Short mmCIF file of C-alpha atoms in Angstrom, two decimals:
data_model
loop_
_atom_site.label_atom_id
_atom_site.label_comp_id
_atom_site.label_asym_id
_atom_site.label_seq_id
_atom_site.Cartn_x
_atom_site.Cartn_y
_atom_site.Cartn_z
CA UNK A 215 34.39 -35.88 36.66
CA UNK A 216 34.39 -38.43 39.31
CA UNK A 217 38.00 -38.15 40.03
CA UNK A 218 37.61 -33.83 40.69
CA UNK A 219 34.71 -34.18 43.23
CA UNK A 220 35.70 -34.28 46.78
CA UNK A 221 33.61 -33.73 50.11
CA UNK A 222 34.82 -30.70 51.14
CA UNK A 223 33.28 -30.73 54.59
CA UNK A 224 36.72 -31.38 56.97
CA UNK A 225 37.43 -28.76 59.37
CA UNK A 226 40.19 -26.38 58.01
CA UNK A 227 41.16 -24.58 61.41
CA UNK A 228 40.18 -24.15 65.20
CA UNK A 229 38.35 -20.93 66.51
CA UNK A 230 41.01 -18.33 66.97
CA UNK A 231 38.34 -15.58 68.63
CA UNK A 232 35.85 -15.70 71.38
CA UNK A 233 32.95 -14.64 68.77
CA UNK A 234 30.88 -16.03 67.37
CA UNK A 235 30.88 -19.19 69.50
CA UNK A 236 27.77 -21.28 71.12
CA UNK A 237 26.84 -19.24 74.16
CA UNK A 238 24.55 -16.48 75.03
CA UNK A 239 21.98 -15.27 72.13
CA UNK A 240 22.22 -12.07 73.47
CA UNK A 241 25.92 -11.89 72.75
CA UNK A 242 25.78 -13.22 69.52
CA UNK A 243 23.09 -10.34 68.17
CA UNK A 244 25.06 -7.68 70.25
CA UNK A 245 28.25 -9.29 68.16
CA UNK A 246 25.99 -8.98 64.84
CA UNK A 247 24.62 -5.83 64.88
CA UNK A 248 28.42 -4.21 65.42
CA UNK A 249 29.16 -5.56 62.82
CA UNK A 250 26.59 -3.92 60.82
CA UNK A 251 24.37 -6.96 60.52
CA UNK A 252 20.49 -6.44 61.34
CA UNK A 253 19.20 -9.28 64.10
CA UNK A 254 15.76 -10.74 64.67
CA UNK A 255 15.06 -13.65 67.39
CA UNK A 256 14.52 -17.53 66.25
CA UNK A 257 12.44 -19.82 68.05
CA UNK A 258 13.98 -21.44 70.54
CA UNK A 259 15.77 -24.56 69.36
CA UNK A 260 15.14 -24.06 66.23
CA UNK A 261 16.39 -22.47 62.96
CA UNK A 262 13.01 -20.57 62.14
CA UNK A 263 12.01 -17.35 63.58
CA UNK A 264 9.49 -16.87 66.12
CA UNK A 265 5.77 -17.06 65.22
CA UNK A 266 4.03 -13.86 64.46
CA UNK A 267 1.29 -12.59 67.18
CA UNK A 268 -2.52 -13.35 66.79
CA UNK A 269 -3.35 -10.58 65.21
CA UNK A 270 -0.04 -11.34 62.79
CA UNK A 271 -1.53 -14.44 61.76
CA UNK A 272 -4.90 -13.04 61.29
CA UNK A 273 -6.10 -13.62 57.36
CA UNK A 274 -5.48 -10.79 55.29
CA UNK A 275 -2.77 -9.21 57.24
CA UNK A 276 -1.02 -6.36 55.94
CA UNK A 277 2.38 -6.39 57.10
CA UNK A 278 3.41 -2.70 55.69
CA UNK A 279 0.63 -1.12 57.94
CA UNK A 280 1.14 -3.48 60.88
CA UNK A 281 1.97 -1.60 64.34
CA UNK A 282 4.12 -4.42 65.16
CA UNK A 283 7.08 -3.32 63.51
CA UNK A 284 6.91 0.39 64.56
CA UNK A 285 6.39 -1.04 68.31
CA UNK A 286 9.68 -2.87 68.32
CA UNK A 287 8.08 -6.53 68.28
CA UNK A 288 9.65 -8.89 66.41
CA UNK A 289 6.65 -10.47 64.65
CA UNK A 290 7.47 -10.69 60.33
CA UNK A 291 10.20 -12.35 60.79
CA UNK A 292 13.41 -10.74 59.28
CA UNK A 293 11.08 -7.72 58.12
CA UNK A 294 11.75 -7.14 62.31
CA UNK A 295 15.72 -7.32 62.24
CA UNK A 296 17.24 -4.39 63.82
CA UNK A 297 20.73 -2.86 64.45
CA UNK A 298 19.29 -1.43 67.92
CA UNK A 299 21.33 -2.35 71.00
CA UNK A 300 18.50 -1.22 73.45
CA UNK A 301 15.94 -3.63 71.36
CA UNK A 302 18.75 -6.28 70.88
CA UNK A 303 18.88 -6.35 74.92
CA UNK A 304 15.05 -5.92 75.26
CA UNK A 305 14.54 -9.27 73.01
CA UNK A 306 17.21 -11.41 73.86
CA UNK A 307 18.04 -10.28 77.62
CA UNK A 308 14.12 -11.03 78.46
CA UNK A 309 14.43 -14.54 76.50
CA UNK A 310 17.64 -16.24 76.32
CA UNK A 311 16.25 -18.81 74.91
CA UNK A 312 15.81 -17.74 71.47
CA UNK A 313 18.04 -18.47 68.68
CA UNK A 314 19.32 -15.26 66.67
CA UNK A 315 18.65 -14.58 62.58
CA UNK A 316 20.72 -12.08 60.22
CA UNK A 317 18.37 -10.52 57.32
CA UNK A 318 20.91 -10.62 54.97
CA UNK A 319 19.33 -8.66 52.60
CA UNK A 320 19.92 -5.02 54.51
CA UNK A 321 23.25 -6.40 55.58
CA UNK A 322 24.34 -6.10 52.37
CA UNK A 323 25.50 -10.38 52.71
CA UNK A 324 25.31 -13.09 49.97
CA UNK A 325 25.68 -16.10 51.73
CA UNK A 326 26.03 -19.51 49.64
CA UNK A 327 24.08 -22.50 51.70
CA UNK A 328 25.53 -25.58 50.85
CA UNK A 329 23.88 -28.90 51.87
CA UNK A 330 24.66 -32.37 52.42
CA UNK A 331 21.60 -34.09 52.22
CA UNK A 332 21.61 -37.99 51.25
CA UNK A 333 18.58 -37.73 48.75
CA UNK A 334 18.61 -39.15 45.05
CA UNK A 335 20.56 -38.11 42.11
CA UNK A 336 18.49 -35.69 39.95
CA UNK A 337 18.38 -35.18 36.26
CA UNK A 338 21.56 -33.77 34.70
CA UNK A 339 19.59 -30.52 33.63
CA UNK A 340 19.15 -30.05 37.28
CA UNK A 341 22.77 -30.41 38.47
CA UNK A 342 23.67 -27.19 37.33
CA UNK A 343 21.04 -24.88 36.12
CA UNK A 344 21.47 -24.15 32.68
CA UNK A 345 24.74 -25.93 32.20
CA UNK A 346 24.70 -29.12 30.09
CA UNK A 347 25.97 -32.33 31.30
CA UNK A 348 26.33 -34.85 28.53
CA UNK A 349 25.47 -38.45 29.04
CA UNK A 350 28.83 -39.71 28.31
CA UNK A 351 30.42 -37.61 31.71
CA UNK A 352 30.46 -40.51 34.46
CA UNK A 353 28.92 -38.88 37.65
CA UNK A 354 29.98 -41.37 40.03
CA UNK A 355 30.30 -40.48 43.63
CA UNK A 356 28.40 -36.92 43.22
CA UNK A 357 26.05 -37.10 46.47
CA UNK A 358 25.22 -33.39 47.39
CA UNK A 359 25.92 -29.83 46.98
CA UNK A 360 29.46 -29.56 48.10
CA UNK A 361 30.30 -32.04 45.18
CA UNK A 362 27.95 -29.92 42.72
CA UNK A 363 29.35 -26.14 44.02
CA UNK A 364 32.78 -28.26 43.20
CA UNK A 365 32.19 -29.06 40.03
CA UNK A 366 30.62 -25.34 39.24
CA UNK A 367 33.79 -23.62 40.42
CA UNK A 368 36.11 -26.50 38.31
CA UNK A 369 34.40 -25.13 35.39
CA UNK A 370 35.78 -21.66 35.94
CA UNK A 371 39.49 -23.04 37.08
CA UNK A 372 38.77 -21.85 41.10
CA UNK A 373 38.60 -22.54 44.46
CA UNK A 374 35.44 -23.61 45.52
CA UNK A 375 33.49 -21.26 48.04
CA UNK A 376 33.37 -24.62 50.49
CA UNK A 377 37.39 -24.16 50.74
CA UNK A 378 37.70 -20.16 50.82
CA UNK A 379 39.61 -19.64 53.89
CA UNK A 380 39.29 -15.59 53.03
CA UNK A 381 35.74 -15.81 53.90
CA UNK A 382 33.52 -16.32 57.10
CA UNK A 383 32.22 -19.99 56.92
CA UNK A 384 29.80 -21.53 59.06
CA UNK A 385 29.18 -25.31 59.71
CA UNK A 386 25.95 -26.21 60.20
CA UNK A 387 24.46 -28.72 62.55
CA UNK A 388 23.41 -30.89 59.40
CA UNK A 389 26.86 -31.26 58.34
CA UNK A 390 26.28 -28.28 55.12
CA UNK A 391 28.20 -25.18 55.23
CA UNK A 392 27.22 -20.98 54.75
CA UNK A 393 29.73 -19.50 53.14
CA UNK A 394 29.18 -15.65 53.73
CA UNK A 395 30.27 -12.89 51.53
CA UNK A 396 29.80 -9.19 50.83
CA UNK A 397 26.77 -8.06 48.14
CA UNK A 398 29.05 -5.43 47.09
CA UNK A 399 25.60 -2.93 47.33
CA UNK A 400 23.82 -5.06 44.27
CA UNK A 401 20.60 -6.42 45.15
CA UNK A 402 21.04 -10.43 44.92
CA UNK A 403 17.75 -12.43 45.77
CA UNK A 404 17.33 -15.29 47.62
CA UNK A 405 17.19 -18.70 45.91
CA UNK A 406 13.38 -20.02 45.76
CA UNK A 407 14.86 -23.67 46.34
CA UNK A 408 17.17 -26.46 44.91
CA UNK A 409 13.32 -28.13 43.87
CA UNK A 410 12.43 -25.47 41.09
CA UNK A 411 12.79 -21.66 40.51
CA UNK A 412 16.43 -20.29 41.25
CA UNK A 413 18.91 -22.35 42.38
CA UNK A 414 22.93 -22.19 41.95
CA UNK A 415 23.43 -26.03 41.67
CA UNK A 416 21.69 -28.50 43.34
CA UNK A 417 21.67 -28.30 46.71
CA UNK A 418 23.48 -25.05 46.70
CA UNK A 419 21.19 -21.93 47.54
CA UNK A 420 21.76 -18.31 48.14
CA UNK A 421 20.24 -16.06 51.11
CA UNK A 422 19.96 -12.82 50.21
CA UNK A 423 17.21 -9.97 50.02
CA UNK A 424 13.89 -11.56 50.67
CA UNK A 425 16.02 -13.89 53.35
CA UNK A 426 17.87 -14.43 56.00
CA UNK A 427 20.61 -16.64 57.66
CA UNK A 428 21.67 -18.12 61.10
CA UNK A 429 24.04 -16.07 62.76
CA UNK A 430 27.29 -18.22 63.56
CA UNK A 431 27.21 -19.16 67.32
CA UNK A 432 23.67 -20.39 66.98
CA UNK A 433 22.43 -23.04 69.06
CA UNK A 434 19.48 -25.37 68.14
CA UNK A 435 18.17 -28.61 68.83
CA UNK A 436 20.31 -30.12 66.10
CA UNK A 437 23.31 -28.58 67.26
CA UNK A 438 25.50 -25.65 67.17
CA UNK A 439 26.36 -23.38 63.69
CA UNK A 440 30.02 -23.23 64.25
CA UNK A 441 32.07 -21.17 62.38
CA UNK A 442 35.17 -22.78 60.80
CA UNK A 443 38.59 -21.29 60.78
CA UNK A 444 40.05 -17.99 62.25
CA UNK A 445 37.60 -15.45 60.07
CA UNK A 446 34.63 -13.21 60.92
CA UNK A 447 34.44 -11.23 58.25
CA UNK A 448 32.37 -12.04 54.74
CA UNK A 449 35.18 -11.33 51.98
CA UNK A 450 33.99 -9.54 48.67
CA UNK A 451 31.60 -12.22 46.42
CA UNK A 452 34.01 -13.31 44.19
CA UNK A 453 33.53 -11.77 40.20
CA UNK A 454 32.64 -15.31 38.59
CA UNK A 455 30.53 -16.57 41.29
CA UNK A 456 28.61 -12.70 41.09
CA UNK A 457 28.59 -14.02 37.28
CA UNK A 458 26.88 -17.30 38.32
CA UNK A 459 24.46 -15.63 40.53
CA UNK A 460 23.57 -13.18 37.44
CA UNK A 461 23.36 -16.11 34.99
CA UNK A 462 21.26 -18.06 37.72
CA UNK A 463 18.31 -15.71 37.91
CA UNK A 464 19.48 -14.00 41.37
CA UNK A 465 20.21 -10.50 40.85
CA UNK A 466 17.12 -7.85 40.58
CA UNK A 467 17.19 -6.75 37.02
CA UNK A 468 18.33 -3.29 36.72
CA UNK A 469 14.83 -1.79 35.78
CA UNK A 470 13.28 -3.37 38.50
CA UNK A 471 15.92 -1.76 40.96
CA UNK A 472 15.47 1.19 38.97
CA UNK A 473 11.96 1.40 40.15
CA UNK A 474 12.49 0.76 43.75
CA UNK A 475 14.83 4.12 43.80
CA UNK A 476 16.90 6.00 44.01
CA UNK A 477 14.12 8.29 45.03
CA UNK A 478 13.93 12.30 45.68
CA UNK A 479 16.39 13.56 48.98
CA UNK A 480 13.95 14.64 51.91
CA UNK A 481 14.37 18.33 52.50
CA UNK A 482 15.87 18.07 55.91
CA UNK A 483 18.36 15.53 54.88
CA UNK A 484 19.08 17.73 51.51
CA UNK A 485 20.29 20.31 54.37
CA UNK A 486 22.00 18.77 56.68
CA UNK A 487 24.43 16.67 53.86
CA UNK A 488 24.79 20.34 52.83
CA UNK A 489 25.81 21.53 56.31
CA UNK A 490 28.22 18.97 56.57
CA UNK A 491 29.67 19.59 53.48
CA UNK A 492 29.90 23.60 53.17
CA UNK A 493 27.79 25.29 51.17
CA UNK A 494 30.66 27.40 49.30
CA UNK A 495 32.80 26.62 46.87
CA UNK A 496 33.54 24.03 43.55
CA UNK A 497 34.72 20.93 46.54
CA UNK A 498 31.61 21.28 48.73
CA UNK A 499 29.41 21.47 46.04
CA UNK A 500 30.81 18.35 44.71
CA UNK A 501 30.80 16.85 47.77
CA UNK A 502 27.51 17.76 48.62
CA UNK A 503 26.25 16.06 45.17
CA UNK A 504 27.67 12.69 46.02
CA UNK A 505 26.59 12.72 49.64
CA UNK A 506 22.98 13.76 48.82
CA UNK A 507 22.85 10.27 47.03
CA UNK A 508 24.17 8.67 50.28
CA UNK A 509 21.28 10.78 52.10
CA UNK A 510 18.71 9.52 49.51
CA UNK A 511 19.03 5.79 50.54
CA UNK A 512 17.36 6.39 54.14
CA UNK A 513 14.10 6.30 51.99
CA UNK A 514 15.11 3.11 50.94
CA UNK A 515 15.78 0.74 53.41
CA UNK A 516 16.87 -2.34 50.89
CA UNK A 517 18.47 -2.15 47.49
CA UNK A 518 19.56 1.48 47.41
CA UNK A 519 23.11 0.35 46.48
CA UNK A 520 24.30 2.31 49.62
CA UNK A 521 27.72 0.40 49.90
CA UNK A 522 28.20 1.74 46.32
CA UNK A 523 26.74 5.12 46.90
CA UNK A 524 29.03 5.72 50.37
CA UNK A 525 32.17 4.14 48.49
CA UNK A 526 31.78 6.53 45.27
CA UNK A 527 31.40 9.82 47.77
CA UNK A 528 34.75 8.41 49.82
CA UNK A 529 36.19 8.42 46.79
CA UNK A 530 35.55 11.27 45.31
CA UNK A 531 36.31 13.22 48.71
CA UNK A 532 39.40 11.34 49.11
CA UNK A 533 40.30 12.86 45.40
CA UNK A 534 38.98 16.63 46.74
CA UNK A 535 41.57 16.28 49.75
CA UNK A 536 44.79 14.90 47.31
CA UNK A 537 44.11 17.99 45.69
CA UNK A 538 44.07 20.32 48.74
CA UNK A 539 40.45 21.16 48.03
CA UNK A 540 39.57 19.81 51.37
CA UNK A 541 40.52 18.93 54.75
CA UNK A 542 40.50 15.00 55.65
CA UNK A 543 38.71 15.38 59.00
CA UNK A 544 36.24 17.72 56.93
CA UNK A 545 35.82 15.08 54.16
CA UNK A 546 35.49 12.00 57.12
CA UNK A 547 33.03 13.81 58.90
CA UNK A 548 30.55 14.82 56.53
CA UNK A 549 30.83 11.30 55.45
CA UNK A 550 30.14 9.67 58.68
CA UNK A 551 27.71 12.00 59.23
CA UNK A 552 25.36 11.42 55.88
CA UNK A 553 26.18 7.87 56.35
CA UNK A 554 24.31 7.70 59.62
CA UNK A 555 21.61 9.51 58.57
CA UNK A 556 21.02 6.88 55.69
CA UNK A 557 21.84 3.71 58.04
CA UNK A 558 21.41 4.37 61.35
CA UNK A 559 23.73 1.82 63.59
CA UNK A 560 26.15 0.60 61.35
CA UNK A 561 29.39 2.77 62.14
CA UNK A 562 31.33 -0.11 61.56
CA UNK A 563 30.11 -1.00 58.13
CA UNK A 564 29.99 2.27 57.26
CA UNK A 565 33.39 3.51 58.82
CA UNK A 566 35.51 0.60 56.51
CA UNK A 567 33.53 1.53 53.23
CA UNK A 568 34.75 5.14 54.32
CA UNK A 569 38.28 4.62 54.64
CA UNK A 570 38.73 2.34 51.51
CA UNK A 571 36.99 4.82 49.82
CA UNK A 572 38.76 7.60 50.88
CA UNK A 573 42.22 6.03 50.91
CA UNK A 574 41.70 5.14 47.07
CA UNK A 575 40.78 8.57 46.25
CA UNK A 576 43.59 10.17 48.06
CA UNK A 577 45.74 8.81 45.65
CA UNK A 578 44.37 10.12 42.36
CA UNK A 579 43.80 14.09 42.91
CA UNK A 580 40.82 15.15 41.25
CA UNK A 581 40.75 18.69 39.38
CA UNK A 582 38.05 20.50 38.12
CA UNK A 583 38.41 18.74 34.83
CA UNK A 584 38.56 15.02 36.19
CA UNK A 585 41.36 12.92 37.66
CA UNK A 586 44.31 13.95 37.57
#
């Protein structure tokens, strides 16, 4: 084993864009949010976010009630992020100062944290969470969690997230790397630490729902979170390392998800998806079926699947208009429309779910009895 592990933590590329790079907070949450990534302020200099108020911190607190949140303050944390540029400005253009978060959990992000920490070996049962390591396998030179996240994608015969160019990697200032990727609409859940509870090797955690991560561009007292390489973007999470996270404890079990929704479409929002869509014929009754799910997750703010919900009604309008049951601005707008409704914000997000979507369906026509 000792001859596979390798610290992956060299530089692959330069910065090929202007963003995200150290400069102005406010830039780097304006940058966020368009991409569809809620923001909340850190403390300044530091990687945690900004203490609640007094009355916050008061014993007994209940956060769901607290008039905080509905005033636009940013105490809770990432329970505060937004996707509002007027609040985005209000925070950030009043204190420059203050460092900027992503929940990652309503951005629909899995990002793997990878550290580089020089602490002692562990146990072989904690190496790799419910993967045996014999006695007789020589673990000489293993040090941290790039070696152990190397080791974890050897097993599967892949490229370690640490080297995926595809993806949006940040350095951080402690020499560790996030590796950010797309949720695909499933609800993953934070680690609970490389110490005990979940973890997907030591020194490898995931942020997730119940989370969040630095934004890249990030400056704190340790340094700057630099992203590496030419990409922005989080690429879709990988089908063995979704498989890890699954094995690993981090994905909401589907009867818990069941309970948190989907849950019954609010009248008004029951009419206007029906607007948009036409309320005669076979296609707008299809179409209004499929975007009264994407409706249904504004009562949901996390875990509603909405990336899967908006995908599914692309699709299936993209397969109305191959069979000339529908026009494609039609189609587009009623998606856009019921998309906005459900996640205010996030036309970006939204608009390149919409046009995969709807350029998959458009090539398999869909007739009353199915695909064609």
């Amino acid at each position: 084993m000792a001859a596979e592990l390798r610290d992956s933590r060299s530089d692959p590329g330069q910065c090929t864009r202007t963003a995200p790079v150290a400069g102005l907070p406010v830039t780097t949450a304006k940058w966020c949010a368009r991409q569809g990534w809620p923001v909340h302020p850190l403390a300044a200099g530091r990687k945690t976010p900004v203490g609640n108020c007094a009355a916050c911190r008061a014993p007994g607190h209940d956060r769901a009630a607290c008039d905080c949140l509905r005033a636009g303050r940013w105490c809770h944390g990432f329970h505060a992020a937004t996707l509002d540029a007027d609040r985005v400005e209000q925070w950030w253009g009043t204190r420059p100062e203050l460092g900027v978060g992503v929940a990652t959990g309503p951005a629909d992000l899995v990002v793997i944290d990878v550290d580089a920490h020089g602490r002692e070996l562990p146990g072989r049962d904690r190496l790799l969470p419910g993967i045996a390591i014999s006695a007789g396998i020589d673990l000489t030179g293993l040090a941290n969690g790039f070696h152990t996240l190397g080791v974890l994608a050897a097993l599967h015969g892949v490229t370690s997230p640490a080297d995926d160019a595809s993806t949006l990697r940040v350095r951080t200032p402690s020499g560790g790397l996030h590796v950010w990727y797309h949720g695909g609409g499933r609800r993953w859940q934070c680690s609970t630490g490389s110490g005990g509870g979940r973890a997907l090797a030591w020194q490898v955690d995931v942020r997730a729902h119940g989370g969040y991560i630095v934004a890249p561009g990030t400056v704190t007292s340790a340094g700057v979170y630099r992203a590496l390489g030419p990409v922005r973007e989080p690429a879709p999470l990988p089908d063995w390392l979704a498989g890890e996270l699954e094995r690993t404890g981090h994905l909401v079990p589907e009867t818990a998800a069941a309970a948190i929704g989907p849950r019954p479409v609010p009248p008004r929002a029951r009419q206007a998806v029906l607007a948009a869509g036409g309320g005669d014929g076979v296609a707008q009754r299809v179409l209004a079926g499929v975007l009264a799910e994407v409706a249904a997750c504004a009562a949901v703010p996390e875990g509603a699947a909405f990336s899967e919900k908006l995908n599914r009604a692309a699709y299936t309008a993209g397969g109305l208009v191959a069979a000339g049951r529908l026009t494609e601005d039609a189609a587009t707008r009623a998606l856009r429309e019921a998309a906005e409704r459900a996640r205010p914000g996030q036309e970006s997000r939204c608009g390149a779910i919409i046009r995969g979507g709807l350029s998959a369906g458009l090539a398999r026509p869909l007739s009353l009895g199915g695909r064609g």
